[in-house]
Amino acid sequence: MKKTVSVVIPAFNEAENLIVIIDRLEGIFKNTAYEAEFIIIDDGSTDHTLTILKTMASINTKLFYIEFSRNFGHQLALKAGLDQAKGDCVISLDADLQHPPELIIQMLEKWEEGNDVVYTRRSEDKSLPYGKRKSSSLFYKLINVLSSIQIEEGTADFRLMDKKVIDVFRNFEENEPFIRGLVQWMGYKQIAIDYIPHKRHAGTSKYNLRKMMRFALQGVTSFSIKPLYTAVYLGFAFSMLSVLYIPYVFYSVYMGIEVDGWASTIMTIVFFGGLQLIIMGIIGIYIGKMFMQTKNRPNYIIKSTNFVPATTNTNYDIAQL
């Protein structure tokens, strides 16, 4: 009996890439001993992504689509696909073809050798702008310094996971899942494969610097309370810096070049006012995450799908809300 492989692809405004990537994937699995299903999640696209998905699914019985009621983000789109996957292993990759589909053969070989998770490490692409490369490097350094897990630089959401790993993963109901961190945190037998990213086939990247920083903060606050300790250390550091300002205050008063009371007021505002805002912001992030989690809202809402019979969890099915 053939083993089955589920391929999960989140898609946000990827209309120009869908036909190409499915064609490439079918060509890869055609000459293998595996049965493949393709699950594409439309994450609230505003282009013709959904129309193309429905058309393709009408003629391809191995292609399944999930339509979100709005844009819930890449990580939740990926989780929705993993929740639905029925294969003996699940492979996730992006729709823009920067993750080379041909690497799947090597990933399956590593899986057959007994590895539960086969993840990929992106080699540095010298053709990318300097700022993009440095922001990506900073992303991983920030997570590794401030969180309790260690993620190798270049690791992304292009990976293979065994069915038993997926069964555990489905139990997670975090409001803001950081999937590459969760996979690392779960353990199991993992192995890496290095690859050189291809150029995006069509469209533009959805991750700018602002989104990368937000993603990094999401990852850090999901796995560690180190930022709270860092806030305490900052308190001590700024207090010590304020002491260094005292000689200048005395000098200014002695020379008569400052208005009485002005220097001490500015010193207090600059050092302690800013420090309080930083600490309150850090604490606020954690409280906000707790607030959203306790609401117990569905992580995503499925507007439509061609899974028959419907296999959506009733907690996430719009028909049950």
PDB file of N, CA, C and O in Angstrom, residues 139-210:
ATOM      1  N   PHE A 139      16.795  38.778  12.887  1.00  0.00           N
ATOM      2  CA  PHE A 139      15.581  38.072  13.310  1.00  0.00           C
ATOM      3  C   PHE A 139      15.937  36.832  14.118  1.00  0.00           C
ATOM      4  O   PHE A 139      15.432  36.621  15.223  1.00  0.00           O
ATOM      5  N   TYR A 140      16.831  36.007  13.591  1.00  0.00           N
ATOM      6  CA  TYR A 140      17.200  34.764  14.277  1.00  0.00           C
ATOM      7  C   TYR A 140      18.050  35.032  15.518  1.00  0.00           C
ATOM      8  O   TYR A 140      17.901  34.351  16.540  1.00  0.00           O
ATOM      9  N   LYS A 141      18.933  36.011  15.448  1.00  0.00           N
ATOM     10  CA  LYS A 141      19.754  36.337  16.612  1.00  0.00           C
ATOM     11  C   LYS A 141      18.893  36.828  17.762  1.00  0.00           C
ATOM     12  O   LYS A 141      19.125  36.475  18.924  1.00  0.00           O
ATOM     13  N   LEU A 142      17.891  37.651  17.448  1.00  0.00           N
ATOM     14  CA  LEU A 142      17.010  38.174  18.478  1.00  0.00           C
ATOM     15  C   LEU A 142      16.239  37.064  19.166  1.00  0.00           C
ATOM     16  O   LEU A 142      16.129  37.019  20.397  1.00  0.00           O
ATOM     17  N   ILE A 143      15.722  36.121  18.386  1.00  0.00           N
ATOM     18  CA  ILE A 143      14.962  35.010  18.940  1.00  0.00           C
ATOM     19  C   ILE A 143      15.852  34.119  19.807  1.00  0.00           C
ATOM     20  O   ILE A 143      15.479  33.727  20.914  1.00  0.00           O
ATOM     21  N   ASN A 144      17.038  33.820  19.318  1.00  0.00           N
ATOM     22  CA  ASN A 144      17.927  32.916  20.051  1.00  0.00           C
ATOM     23  C   ASN A 144      18.454  33.537  21.345  1.00  0.00           C
ATOM     24  O   ASN A 144      18.700  32.827  22.320  1.00  0.00           O
ATOM     25  N   VAL A 145      18.628  34.846  21.371  1.00  0.00           N
ATOM     26  CA  VAL A 145      19.124  35.513  22.575  1.00  0.00           C
ATOM     27  C   VAL A 145      18.027  35.649  23.615  1.00  0.00           C
ATOM     28  O   VAL A 145      18.251  35.433  24.815  1.00  0.00           O
ATOM     29  N   LEU A 146      16.816  35.982  23.181  1.00  0.00           N
ATOM     30  CA  LEU A 146      15.748  36.326  24.118  1.00  0.00           C
ATOM     31  C   LEU A 146      14.766  35.191  24.419  1.00  0.00           C
ATOM     32  O   LEU A 146      13.946  35.328  25.320  1.00  0.00           O
ATOM     33  N   SER A 147      14.829  34.102  23.674  1.00  0.00           N
ATOM     34  CA  SER A 147      13.878  33.019  23.925  1.00  0.00           C
ATOM     35  C   SER A 147      14.592  31.798  24.477  1.00  0.00           C
ATOM     36  O   SER A 147      15.824  31.749  24.538  1.00  0.00           O
ATOM     37  N   SER A 148      13.800  30.805  24.856  1.00  0.00           N
ATOM     38  CA  SER A 148      14.357  29.596  25.466  1.00  0.00           C
ATOM     39  C   SER A 148      14.617  28.493  24.445  1.00  0.00           C
ATOM     40  O   SER A 148      15.003  27.387  24.813  1.00  0.00           O
ATOM     41  N   ILE A 149      14.396  28.773  23.187  1.00  0.00           N
ATOM     42  CA  ILE A 149      14.684  27.801  22.139  1.00  0.00           C
ATOM     43  C   ILE A 149      15.758  28.354  21.221  1.00  0.00           C
ATOM     44  O   ILE A 149      16.011  29.554  21.197  1.00  0.00           O
ATOM     45  N   GLN A 150      16.394  27.462  20.480  1.00  0.00           N
ATOM     46  CA  GLN A 150      17.428  27.863  19.544  1.00  0.00           C
ATOM     47  C   GLN A 150      17.013  27.446  18.141  1.00  0.00           C
ATOM     48  O   GLN A 150      16.792  26.267  17.869  1.00  0.00           O
ATOM     49  N   ILE A 151      16.867  28.428  17.265  1.00  0.00           N
ATOM     50  CA  ILE A 151      16.467  28.169  15.881  1.00  0.00           C
ATOM     51  C   ILE A 151      17.633  28.524  14.972  1.00  0.00           C
ATOM     52  O   ILE A 151      18.161  29.643  15.045  1.00  0.00           O
ATOM     53  N   GLU A 152      18.031  27.594  14.134  1.00  0.00           N
ATOM     54  CA  GLU A 152      19.158  27.832  13.250  1.00  0.00           C
ATOM     55  C   GLU A 152      18.825  28.908  12.226  1.00  0.00           C
ATOM     56  O   GLU A 152      17.704  28.986  11.720  1.00  0.00           O
ATOM     57  N   GLU A 153      19.809  29.736  11.927  1.00  0.00           N
ATOM     58  CA  GLU A 153      19.606  30.825  10.972  1.00  0.00           C
ATOM     59  C   GLU A 153      19.260  30.261   9.594  1.00  0.00           C
ATOM     60  O   GLU A 153      19.888  29.319   9.115  1.00  0.00           O
ATOM     61  N   GLY A 154      18.267  30.840   8.968  1.00  0.00           N
ATOM     62  CA  GLY A 154      17.831  30.388   7.652  1.00  0.00           C
ATOM     63  C   GLY A 154      16.703  29.373   7.692  1.00  0.00           C
ATOM     64  O   GLY A 154      16.179  28.978   6.656  1.00  0.00           O
ATOM     65  N   THR A 155      16.314  28.941   8.909  1.00  0.00           N
ATOM     66  CA  THR A 155      15.219  27.983   9.028  1.00  0.00           C
ATOM     67  C   THR A 155      13.897  28.677   8.728  1.00  0.00           C
ATOM     68  O   THR A 155      13.623  29.764   9.227  1.00  0.00           O
ATOM     69  N   ALA A 156      13.064  28.054   7.921  1.00  0.00           N
ATOM     70  CA  ALA A 156      11.768  28.642   7.575  1.00  0.00           C
ATOM     71  C   ALA A 156      10.688  27.577   7.714  1.00  0.00           C
ATOM     72  O   ALA A 156      10.878  26.558   8.381  1.00  0.00           O
ATOM     73  N   ASP A 157       9.553  27.799   7.087  1.00  0.00           N
ATOM     74  CA  ASP A 157       8.429  26.864   7.206  1.00  0.00           C
ATOM     75  C   ASP A 157       8.369  25.874   6.042  1.00  0.00           C
ATOM     76  O   ASP A 157       7.299  25.368   5.693  1.00  0.00           O
ATOM     77  N   PHE A 158       9.511  25.598   5.451  1.00  0.00           N
ATOM     78  CA  PHE A 158       9.635  24.572   4.419  1.00  0.00           C
ATOM     79  C   PHE A 158      10.180  23.332   5.110  1.00  0.00           C
ATOM     80  O   PHE A 158      11.367  23.219   5.360  1.00  0.00           O
ATOM     81  N   ARG A 159       9.276  22.394   5.439  1.00  0.00           N
ATOM     82  CA  ARG A 159       9.695  21.230   6.222  1.00  0.00           C
ATOM     83  C   ARG A 159       8.762  20.052   5.974  1.00  0.00           C
ATOM     84  O   ARG A 159       7.672  20.199   5.431  1.00  0.00           O
ATOM     85  N   LEU A 160       9.214  18.890   6.423  1.00  0.00           N
ATOM     86  CA  LEU A 160       8.405  17.662   6.429  1.00  0.00           C
ATOM     87  C   LEU A 160       8.220  17.236   7.874  1.00  0.00           C
ATOM     88  O   LEU A 160       9.178  17.243   8.648  1.00  0.00           O
ATOM     89  N   MET A 161       7.003  16.841   8.219  1.00  0.00           N
ATOM     90  CA  MET A 161       6.716  16.342   9.561  1.00  0.00           C
ATOM     91  C   MET A 161       5.960  15.018   9.471  1.00  0.00           C
ATOM     92  O   MET A 161       5.029  14.879   8.663  1.00  0.00           O
ATOM     93  N   ASP A 162       6.367  14.080  10.289  1.00  0.00           N
ATOM     94  CA  ASP A 162       5.708  12.786  10.337  1.00  0.00           C
ATOM     95  C   ASP A 162       4.303  12.928  10.922  1.00  0.00           C
ATOM     96  O   ASP A 162       4.017  13.870  11.670  1.00  0.00           O
ATOM     97  N   LYS A 163       3.446  11.970  10.623  1.00  0.00           N
ATOM     98  CA  LYS A 163       2.058  12.012  11.091  1.00  0.00           C
ATOM     99  C   LYS A 163       1.968  12.105  12.611  1.00  0.00           C
ATOM    100  O   LYS A 163       1.115  12.815  13.142  1.00  0.00           O
ATOM    101  N   LYS A 164       2.854  11.415  13.330  1.00  0.00           N
ATOM    102  CA  LYS A 164       2.763  11.455  14.795  1.00  0.00           C
ATOM    103  C   LYS A 164       3.103  12.832  15.344  1.00  0.00           C
ATOM    104  O   LYS A 164       2.590  13.237  16.388  1.00  0.00           O
ATOM    105  N   VAL A 165       3.957  13.563  14.645  1.00  0.00           N
ATOM    106  CA  VAL A 165       4.264  14.938  15.038  1.00  0.00           C
ATOM    107  C   VAL A 165       3.051  15.832  14.785  1.00  0.00           C
ATOM    108  O   VAL A 165       2.705  16.680  15.612  1.00  0.00           O
ATOM    109  N   ILE A 166       2.408  15.631  13.650  1.00  0.00           N
ATOM    110  CA  ILE A 166       1.216  16.418  13.310  1.00  0.00           C
ATOM    111  C   ILE A 166       0.101  16.165  14.313  1.00  0.00           C
ATOM    112  O   ILE A 166      -0.617  17.081  14.722  1.00  0.00           O
ATOM    113  N   ASP A 167      -0.049  14.902  14.741  1.00  0.00           N
ATOM    114  CA  ASP A 167      -1.105  14.575  15.716  1.00  0.00           C
ATOM    115  C   ASP A 167      -0.901  15.341  17.018  1.00  0.00           C
ATOM    116  O   ASP A 167      -1.868  15.771  17.655  1.00  0.00           O
ATOM    117  N   VAL A 168       0.353  15.510  17.435  1.00  0.00           N
ATOM    118  CA  VAL A 168       0.647  16.301  18.630  1.00  0.00           C
ATOM    119  C   VAL A 168       0.415  17.778  18.355  1.00  0.00           C
ATOM    120  O   VAL A 168      -0.164  18.508  19.173  1.00  0.00           O
ATOM    121  N   PHE A 169       0.837  18.234  17.201  1.00  0.00           N
ATOM    122  CA  PHE A 169       0.739  19.648  16.846  1.00  0.00           C
ATOM    123  C   PHE A 169      -0.721  20.119  16.826  1.00  0.00           C
ATOM    124  O   PHE A 169      -1.012  21.269  17.176  1.00  0.00           O
ATOM    125  N   ARG A 170      -1.632  19.253  16.440  1.00  0.00           N
ATOM    126  CA  ARG A 170      -3.048  19.637  16.365  1.00  0.00           C
ATOM    127  C   ARG A 170      -3.615  20.007  17.737  1.00  0.00           C
ATOM    128  O   ARG A 170      -4.636  20.675  17.821  1.00  0.00           O
ATOM    129  N   ASN A 171      -2.978  19.546  18.803  1.00  0.00           N
ATOM    130  CA  ASN A 171      -3.467  19.850  20.148  1.00  0.00           C
ATOM    131  C   ASN A 171      -3.144  21.274  20.589  1.00  0.00           C
ATOM    132  O   ASN A 171      -3.703  21.761  21.563  1.00  0.00           O
ATOM    133  N   PHE A 172      -2.239  21.944  19.878  1.00  0.00           N
ATOM    134  CA  PHE A 172      -1.882  23.309  20.243  1.00  0.00           C
ATOM    135  C   PHE A 172      -2.980  24.267  19.809  1.00  0.00           C
ATOM    136  O   PHE A 172      -3.442  24.219  18.661  1.00  0.00           O
ATOM    137  N   GLU A 173      -3.382  25.130  20.721  1.00  0.00           N
ATOM    138  CA  GLU A 173      -4.432  26.109  20.416  1.00  0.00           C
ATOM    139  C   GLU A 173      -3.967  27.522  20.779  1.00  0.00           C
ATOM    140  O   GLU A 173      -4.730  28.328  21.303  1.00  0.00           O
ATOM    141  N   GLU A 174      -2.726  27.805  20.513  1.00  0.00           N
ATOM    142  CA  GLU A 174      -2.192  29.123  20.821  1.00  0.00           C
ATOM    143  C   GLU A 174      -2.800  30.177  19.910  1.00  0.00           C
ATOM    144  O   GLU A 174      -3.038  29.935  18.725  1.00  0.00           O
ATOM    145  N   ASN A 175      -3.018  31.356  20.472  1.00  0.00           N
ATOM    146  CA  ASN A 175      -3.637  32.442  19.708  1.00  0.00           C
ATOM    147  C   ASN A 175      -2.727  32.938  18.589  1.00  0.00           C
ATOM    148  O   ASN A 175      -3.195  33.278  17.508  1.00  0.00           O
ATOM    149  N   GLU A 176      -1.429  32.982  18.870  1.00  0.00           N
ATOM    150  CA  GLU A 176      -0.461  33.428  17.873  1.00  0.00           C
ATOM    151  C   GLU A 176       0.638  32.374  17.759  1.00  0.00           C
ATOM    152  O   GLU A 176       1.715  32.513  18.332  1.00  0.00           O
ATOM    153  N   PRO A 177       0.382  31.297  17.045  1.00  0.00           N
ATOM    154  CA  PRO A 177       1.381  30.223  16.979  1.00  0.00           C
ATOM    155  C   PRO A 177       2.625  30.650  16.206  1.00  0.00           C
ATOM    156  O   PRO A 177       2.533  31.297  15.156  1.00  0.00           O
ATOM    157  N   PHE A 178       3.770  30.316  16.743  1.00  0.00           N
ATOM    158  CA  PHE A 178       5.050  30.511  16.063  1.00  0.00           C
ATOM    159  C   PHE A 178       5.527  29.119  15.693  1.00  0.00           C
ATOM    160  O   PHE A 178       6.182  28.434  16.470  1.00  0.00           O
ATOM    161  N   ILE A 179       5.159  28.672  14.507  1.00  0.00           N
ATOM    162  CA  ILE A 179       5.238  27.253  14.164  1.00  0.00           C
ATOM    163  C   ILE A 179       6.660  26.728  14.132  1.00  0.00           C
ATOM    164  O   ILE A 179       6.942  25.636  14.635  1.00  0.00           O
ATOM    165  N   ARG A 180       7.587  27.486  13.569  1.00  0.00           N
ATOM    166  CA  ARG A 180       8.958  26.964  13.529  1.00  0.00           C
ATOM    167  C   ARG A 180       9.534  26.814  14.933  1.00  0.00           C
ATOM    168  O   ARG A 180      10.363  25.947  15.181  1.00  0.00           O
ATOM    169  N   GLY A 181       9.076  27.642  15.856  1.00  0.00           N
ATOM    170  CA  GLY A 181       9.490  27.499  17.249  1.00  0.00           C
ATOM    171  C   GLY A 181       8.828  26.310  17.910  1.00  0.00           C
ATOM    172  O   GLY A 181       9.464  25.575  18.673  1.00  0.00           O
ATOM    173  N   LEU A 182       7.541  26.097  17.635  1.00  0.00           N
ATOM    174  CA  LEU A 182       6.822  24.970  18.210  1.00  0.00           C
ATOM    175  C   LEU A 182       7.415  23.633  17.749  1.00  0.00           C
ATOM    176  O   LEU A 182       7.543  22.696  18.538  1.00  0.00           O
ATOM    177  N   VAL A 183       7.781  23.564  16.478  1.00  0.00           N
ATOM    178  CA  VAL A 183       8.368  22.330  15.945  1.00  0.00           C
ATOM    179  C   VAL A 183       9.697  22.044  16.636  1.00  0.00           C
ATOM    180  O   VAL A 183       9.996  20.906  17.002  1.00  0.00           O
ATOM    181  N   GLN A 184      10.499  23.079  16.840  1.00  0.00           N
ATOM    182  CA  GLN A 184      11.770  22.905  17.535  1.00  0.00           C
ATOM    183  C   GLN A 184      11.538  22.508  18.986  1.00  0.00           C
ATOM    184  O   GLN A 184      12.243  21.648  19.538  1.00  0.00           O
ATOM    185  N   TRP A 185      10.543  23.119  19.617  1.00  0.00           N
ATOM    186  CA  TRP A 185      10.242  22.868  21.030  1.00  0.00           C
ATOM    187  C   TRP A 185       9.758  21.432  21.252  1.00  0.00           C
ATOM    188  O   TRP A 185      10.054  20.817  22.284  1.00  0.00           O
ATOM    189  N   MET A 186       9.014  20.857  20.304  1.00  0.00           N
ATOM    190  CA  MET A 186       8.460  19.512  20.462  1.00  0.00           C
ATOM    191  C   MET A 186       9.532  18.440  20.524  1.00  0.00           C
ATOM    192  O   MET A 186       9.333  17.389  21.130  1.00  0.00           O
ATOM    193  N   GLY A 187      10.657  18.694  19.889  1.00  0.00           N
ATOM    194  CA  GLY A 187      11.712  17.688  19.905  1.00  0.00           C
ATOM    195  C   GLY A 187      11.569  16.710  18.746  1.00  0.00           C
ATOM    196  O   GLY A 187      11.527  17.118  17.589  1.00  0.00           O
ATOM    197  N   TYR A 188      11.517  15.411  19.058  1.00  0.00           N
ATOM    198  CA  TYR A 188      11.517  14.346  18.051  1.00  0.00           C
ATOM    199  C   TYR A 188      12.870  14.315  17.330  1.00  0.00           C
ATOM    200  O   TYR A 188      13.737  15.153  17.553  1.00  0.00           O
ATOM    201  N   LYS A 189      13.023  13.363  16.453  1.00  0.00           N
ATOM    202  CA  LYS A 189      14.272  13.227  15.714  1.00  0.00           C
ATOM    203  C   LYS A 189      14.220  14.143  14.496  1.00  0.00           C
ATOM    204  O   LYS A 189      13.405  13.942  13.592  1.00  0.00           O
ATOM    205  N   GLN A 190      15.099  15.133  14.487  1.00  0.00           N
ATOM    206  CA  GLN A 190      15.063  16.145  13.433  1.00  0.00           C
ATOM    207  C   GLN A 190      16.390  16.195  12.690  1.00  0.00           C
ATOM    208  O   GLN A 190      17.451  15.951  13.265  1.00  0.00           O
ATOM    209  N   ILE A 191      16.304  16.528  11.416  1.00  0.00           N
ATOM    210  CA  ILE A 191      17.500  16.656  10.587  1.00  0.00           C
ATOM    211  C   ILE A 191      17.279  17.808   9.607  1.00  0.00           C
ATOM    212  O   ILE A 191      16.151  18.080   9.202  1.00  0.00           O
ATOM    213  N   ALA A 192      18.372  18.484   9.255  1.00  0.00           N
ATOM    214  CA  ALA A 192      18.288  19.658   8.382  1.00  0.00           C
ATOM    215  C   ALA A 192      18.822  19.353   6.990  1.00  0.00           C
ATOM    216  O   ALA A 192      19.702  18.507   6.810  1.00  0.00           O
ATOM    217  N   ILE A 193      18.286  20.053   6.011  1.00  0.00           N
ATOM    218  CA  ILE A 193      18.772  20.013   4.636  1.00  0.00           C
ATOM    219  C   ILE A 193      19.025  21.458   4.196  1.00  0.00           C
ATOM    220  O   ILE A 193      18.146  22.311   4.346  1.00  0.00           O
ATOM    221  N   ASP A 194      20.198  21.734   3.675  1.00  0.00           N
ATOM    222  CA  ASP A 194      20.514  23.079   3.191  1.00  0.00           C
ATOM    223  C   ASP A 194      20.044  23.225   1.743  1.00  0.00           C
ATOM    224  O   ASP A 194      20.076  22.271   0.956  1.00  0.00           O
ATOM    225  N   TYR A 195      19.625  24.434   1.408  1.00  0.00           N
ATOM    226  CA  TYR A 195      19.186  24.689   0.039  1.00  0.00           C
ATOM    227  C   TYR A 195      19.440  26.149  -0.324  1.00  0.00           C
ATOM    228  O   TYR A 195      19.569  27.019   0.555  1.00  0.00           O
ATOM    229  N   ILE A 196      19.519  26.402  -1.609  1.00  0.00           N
ATOM    230  CA  ILE A 196      19.665  27.768  -2.118  1.00  0.00           C
ATOM    231  C   ILE A 196      18.289  28.218  -2.612  1.00  0.00           C
ATOM    232  O   ILE A 196      17.691  27.565  -3.474  1.00  0.00           O
ATOM    233  N   PRO A 197      17.748  29.285  -2.065  1.00  0.00           N
ATOM    234  CA  PRO A 197      16.403  29.716  -2.467  1.00  0.00           C
ATOM    235  C   PRO A 197      16.363  30.152  -3.929  1.00  0.00           C
ATOM    236  O   PRO A 197      17.313  30.757  -4.443  1.00  0.00           O
ATOM    237  N   HIS A 198      15.267  29.824  -4.584  1.00  0.00           N
ATOM    238  CA  HIS A 198      15.055  30.272  -5.957  1.00  0.00           C
ATOM    239  C   HIS A 198      14.440  31.660  -5.944  1.00  0.00           C
ATOM    240  O   HIS A 198      13.960  32.147  -4.922  1.00  0.00           O
ATOM    241  N   LYS A 199      14.438  32.296  -7.093  1.00  0.00           N
ATOM    242  CA  LYS A 199      13.786  33.596  -7.210  1.00  0.00           C
ATOM    243  C   LYS A 199      12.276  33.414  -7.197  1.00  0.00           C
ATOM    244  O   LYS A 199      11.756  32.402  -7.676  1.00  0.00           O
ATOM    245  N   ARG A 200      11.594  34.382  -6.630  1.00  0.00           N
ATOM    246  CA  ARG A 200      10.125  34.349  -6.610  1.00  0.00           C
ATOM    247  C   ARG A 200       9.618  34.299  -8.048  1.00  0.00           C
ATOM    248  O   ARG A 200      10.066  35.075  -8.909  1.00  0.00           O
ATOM    249  N   HIS A 201       8.682  33.385  -8.323  1.00  0.00           N
ATOM    250  CA  HIS A 201       8.172  33.226  -9.681  1.00  0.00           C
ATOM    251  C   HIS A 201       7.379  34.444 -10.126  1.00  0.00           C
ATOM    252  O   HIS A 201       7.527  34.933 -11.250  1.00  0.00           O
ATOM    253  N   ALA A 202       6.503  34.943  -9.278  1.00  0.00           N
ATOM    254  CA  ALA A 202       5.681  36.107  -9.606  1.00  0.00           C
ATOM    255  C   ALA A 202       5.220  36.767  -8.322  1.00  0.00           C
ATOM    256  O   ALA A 202       5.212  36.155  -7.247  1.00  0.00           O
ATOM    257  N   GLY A 203       4.809  38.026  -8.414  1.00  0.00           N
ATOM    258  CA  GLY A 203       4.309  38.736  -7.246  1.00  0.00           C
ATOM    259  C   GLY A 203       5.436  39.315  -6.406  1.00  0.00           C
ATOM    260  O   GLY A 203       6.614  39.298  -6.791  1.00  0.00           O
ATOM    261  N   THR A 204       5.082  39.820  -5.247  1.00  0.00           N
ATOM    262  CA  THR A 204       6.048  40.455  -4.345  1.00  0.00           C
ATOM    263  C   THR A 204       5.987  39.809  -2.971  1.00  0.00           C
ATOM    264  O   THR A 204       4.985  39.204  -2.589  1.00  0.00           O
ATOM    265  N   SER A 205       7.065  39.952  -2.229  1.00  0.00           N
ATOM    266  CA  SER A 205       7.134  39.396  -0.883  1.00  0.00           C
ATOM    267  C   SER A 205       6.134  40.083   0.035  1.00  0.00           C
ATOM    268  O   SER A 205       5.910  41.286  -0.047  1.00  0.00           O
ATOM    269  N   LYS A 206       5.523  39.297   0.926  1.00  0.00           N
ATOM    270  CA  LYS A 206       4.543  39.846   1.871  1.00  0.00           C
ATOM    271  C   LYS A 206       5.191  40.249   3.195  1.00  0.00           C
ATOM    272  O   LYS A 206       4.528  40.791   4.063  1.00  0.00           O
ATOM    273  N   TYR A 207       6.503  39.961   3.345  1.00  0.00           N
ATOM    274  CA  TYR A 207       7.184  40.251   4.608  1.00  0.00           C
ATOM    275  C   TYR A 207       8.111  41.452   4.442  1.00  0.00           C
ATOM    276  O   TYR A 207       9.153  41.364   3.799  1.00  0.00           O
ATOM    277  N   ASN A 208       7.728  42.577   5.028  1.00  0.00           N
ATOM    278  CA  ASN A 208       8.605  43.737   5.080  1.00  0.00           C
ATOM    279  C   ASN A 208       9.287  43.773   6.449  1.00  0.00           C
ATOM    280  O   ASN A 208       9.085  42.893   7.282  1.00  0.00           O
ATOM    281  N   LEU A 209      10.091  44.819   6.701  1.00  0.00           N
ATOM    282  CA  LEU A 209      10.837  44.894   7.953  1.00  0.00           C
ATOM    283  C   LEU A 209       9.910  44.966   9.159  1.00  0.00           C
ATOM    284  O   LEU A 209      10.160  44.339  10.191  1.00  0.00           O
ATOM    285  N   ARG A 210       8.810  45.709   9.025  1.00  0.00           N
ATOM    286  CA  ARG A 210       7.870  45.842  10.139  1.00  0.00           C
ATOM    287  C   ARG A 210       7.269  44.495  10.499  1.00  0.00           C
ATOM    288  O   ARG A 210       7.155  44.138  11.674  1.00  0.00           O
TER     289      ARG A 210
END
